[in-house]
Amino acid sequence: MINKKYQVFISSTYTDLIEERRKVMDVLLMADCIPAGMEAFVATDNEQFEVIKKVIDLCDYYVLILGMRYGSINSATGISYTEMEYEYAKEKGIPVLVFAIDDAVELDEDKRDSEEEKIAKLKLFRDKALTNRMASIWKNADELTGKVAVSIM
């Protein structure tokens, strides 16, 4: 019997969640999964988004990590690339696992949005993502990796 290695796409805003992403990748590797994050390049235009869609197409699972930043907004759609990735994965029927940071956690200025528009868009995105059957809340990187490990099993 061949053991299938699951490919898992990791989606999040980037600079504010570098440590969390790295830890989640480590957990996925330990669980014998193939993490597919876009560490090399973050979507900032439609051409890159097309590449990301092709990578998502190859994945068995899609992991969304939500912090307190909404991310770069696509001028054509008015939504963030992270939210576009999420919508695309759902549209393709890829199982989505959502991990959102606890609202009560205090973060440094550089790890959260200050613009009203982005704060409002993040709240709407977060509320929508948390209606997912596989959604949970985390307070720190260790709690996040523990929840990812349990969910992926």
Short mmCIF file of C-alpha atoms in Angstrom, two decimals:
data_model
loop_
_atom_site.label_atom_id
_atom_site.label_comp_id
_atom_site.label_asym_id
_atom_site.label_seq_id
_atom_site.Cartn_x
_atom_site.Cartn_y
_atom_site.Cartn_z
CA MET A 1 0.00 0.00 0.00
CA ILE A 2 1.33 3.40 -0.97
CA ASN A 3 1.07 6.14 1.60
CA LYS A 4 -0.20 9.28 -0.10
CA LYS A 5 1.55 12.50 0.81
CA TYR A 6 -0.99 15.30 0.99
CA GLN A 7 -0.05 18.66 -0.46
CA VAL A 8 -1.23 21.55 1.71
CA PHE A 9 -1.43 25.16 0.55
CA ILE A 10 -0.68 27.66 3.34
CA SER A 11 -2.33 31.03 2.88
CA SER A 12 -1.92 34.13 5.04
CA THR A 13 -0.67 37.65 4.96
CA TYR A 14 3.07 37.36 4.94
CA THR A 15 5.26 39.77 6.94
CA ASP A 16 3.10 39.70 10.09
CA LEU A 17 2.92 35.88 10.20
CA ILE A 18 6.42 34.72 9.15
CA GLU A 19 7.10 32.82 12.39
CA GLU A 20 3.63 31.22 12.44
CA ARG A 21 3.95 30.12 8.79
CA ARG A 22 7.37 28.57 9.43
CA LYS A 23 6.04 26.62 12.43
CA VAL A 24 2.98 25.42 10.48
CA MET A 25 5.26 24.27 7.65
CA ASP A 26 7.37 22.32 10.17
CA VAL A 27 4.25 20.62 11.57
CA LEU A 28 3.05 19.72 8.08
CA LEU A 29 6.44 18.25 7.20
CA MET A 30 6.43 16.20 10.41
CA ALA A 31 2.92 14.97 9.47
CA ASP A 32 4.42 13.78 6.17
CA CYS A 33 2.59 16.45 4.18
CA ILE A 34 4.02 18.64 1.44
CA PRO A 35 3.56 22.30 2.39
CA ALA A 36 2.96 24.63 -0.54
CA GLY A 37 3.29 28.18 0.68
CA MET A 38 4.10 31.09 -1.52
CA GLU A 39 7.08 32.19 0.56
CA ALA A 40 9.05 32.86 -2.60
CA PHE A 41 6.57 35.46 -3.80
CA VAL A 42 3.42 36.99 -2.48
CA ALA A 43 0.64 37.71 -4.97
CA THR A 44 0.70 41.34 -5.98
CA ASP A 45 -0.71 41.16 -9.48
CA ASN A 46 -3.05 39.06 -11.60
CA GLU A 47 -0.22 37.22 -13.36
CA GLN A 48 1.18 35.96 -10.04
CA PHE A 49 -2.34 35.11 -8.89
CA GLU A 50 -2.73 32.84 -11.94
CA VAL A 51 0.40 30.96 -10.84
CA ILE A 52 -0.94 30.68 -7.29
CA LYS A 53 -4.24 29.26 -8.62
CA LYS A 54 -2.29 26.54 -10.44
CA VAL A 55 -0.48 25.66 -7.18
CA ILE A 56 -3.79 25.59 -5.26
CA ASP A 57 -5.21 23.28 -7.95
CA LEU A 58 -2.49 20.75 -7.09
CA CYS A 59 -3.22 20.81 -3.35
CA ASP A 60 -5.31 18.40 -1.29
CA TYR A 61 -5.95 20.91 1.51
CA TYR A 62 -5.94 24.67 1.91
CA VAL A 63 -4.90 26.15 5.27
CA LEU A 64 -5.85 29.77 5.96
CA ILE A 65 -4.05 31.52 8.81
CA LEU A 66 -5.67 34.80 9.76
CA GLY A 67 -3.83 37.36 11.85
CA MET A 68 -4.79 41.00 12.24
CA ARG A 69 -3.85 42.23 8.77
CA TYR A 70 -6.01 42.08 5.66
CA GLY A 71 -3.17 42.13 3.14
CA SER A 72 -2.57 43.61 -0.31
CA ILE A 73 -5.79 44.50 -2.09
CA ASN A 74 -6.29 43.61 -5.74
CA SER A 75 -7.37 46.81 -7.50
CA ALA A 76 -9.67 44.93 -9.88
CA THR A 77 -11.60 42.95 -7.24
CA GLY A 78 -11.27 45.25 -4.22
CA ILE A 79 -10.41 42.26 -2.01
CA SER A 80 -7.08 40.98 -0.71
CA TYR A 81 -5.08 38.32 -2.49
CA THR A 82 -5.39 36.15 0.63
CA GLU A 83 -9.19 36.37 0.43
CA MET A 84 -9.04 35.69 -3.34
CA GLU A 85 -6.98 32.53 -2.65
CA TYR A 86 -9.52 31.43 -0.02
CA GLU A 87 -12.46 32.00 -2.39
CA TYR A 88 -10.65 30.14 -5.17
CA ALA A 89 -9.92 27.10 -2.97
CA LYS A 90 -13.58 26.96 -1.84
CA GLU A 91 -14.79 27.34 -5.43
CA LYS A 92 -12.55 24.40 -6.43
CA GLY A 93 -13.94 22.25 -3.61
CA ILE A 94 -10.59 21.93 -1.83
CA PRO A 95 -11.06 21.21 1.90
CA VAL A 96 -10.36 24.45 3.76
CA LEU A 97 -8.99 24.64 7.32
CA VAL A 98 -9.24 28.08 8.94
CA PHE A 99 -7.13 29.27 11.88
CA ALA A 100 -7.90 32.81 13.06
CA ILE A 101 -6.04 34.66 15.79
CA ASP A 102 -8.04 35.47 18.92
CA ASP A 103 -9.37 39.05 18.74
CA ALA A 104 -8.25 39.63 22.32
CA VAL A 105 -4.54 39.06 21.55
CA GLU A 106 -2.48 42.25 21.73
CA LEU A 107 -0.16 42.61 18.73
CA ASP A 108 2.50 45.17 17.82
CA GLU A 109 1.51 47.98 15.44
CA ASP A 110 3.34 46.36 12.50
CA LYS A 111 1.30 43.16 12.89
CA ARG A 112 -2.13 44.73 12.61
CA ASP A 113 -3.94 47.06 10.25
CA SER A 114 -4.55 50.67 11.20
CA GLU A 115 -6.58 51.74 8.14
CA GLU A 116 -10.34 51.66 8.81
CA GLU A 117 -11.12 50.18 5.38
CA LYS A 118 -8.72 47.24 5.84
CA ILE A 119 -9.91 46.62 9.41
CA ALA A 120 -13.52 46.47 8.15
CA LYS A 121 -12.62 44.17 5.21
CA LEU A 122 -10.65 41.86 7.53
CA LYS A 123 -13.60 41.61 9.92
CA LEU A 124 -15.95 40.61 7.08
CA PHE A 125 -13.43 38.10 5.70
CA ARG A 126 -12.76 36.66 9.16
CA ASP A 127 -16.49 36.32 9.94
CA LYS A 128 -17.05 34.54 6.62
CA ALA A 129 -14.01 32.25 7.07
CA LEU A 130 -15.01 31.32 10.63
CA THR A 131 -18.35 29.92 9.39
CA ASN A 132 -16.25 27.09 7.91
CA ARG A 133 -16.84 23.68 9.44
CA MET A 134 -13.09 23.35 10.10
CA ALA A 135 -12.31 26.66 11.82
CA SER A 136 -10.59 27.43 15.09
CA ILE A 137 -9.14 30.30 17.08
CA TRP A 138 -5.50 30.55 18.25
CA LYS A 139 -3.67 32.84 20.71
CA ASN A 140 0.00 32.18 19.90
CA ALA A 141 2.21 30.32 17.42
CA ASP A 142 2.45 27.19 19.59
CA GLU A 143 -1.31 26.94 20.00
CA LEU A 144 -1.69 27.47 16.24
CA THR A 145 0.73 24.66 15.37
CA GLY A 146 -0.98 22.33 17.85
CA LYS A 147 -4.36 23.00 16.25
CA VAL A 148 -2.95 22.54 12.75
CA ALA A 149 -1.35 19.23 13.79
CA VAL A 150 -4.66 17.92 15.20
CA SER A 151 -6.69 19.13 12.19
CA ILE A 152 -4.33 17.65 9.61
CA MET A 153 -4.45 14.20 11.24
#
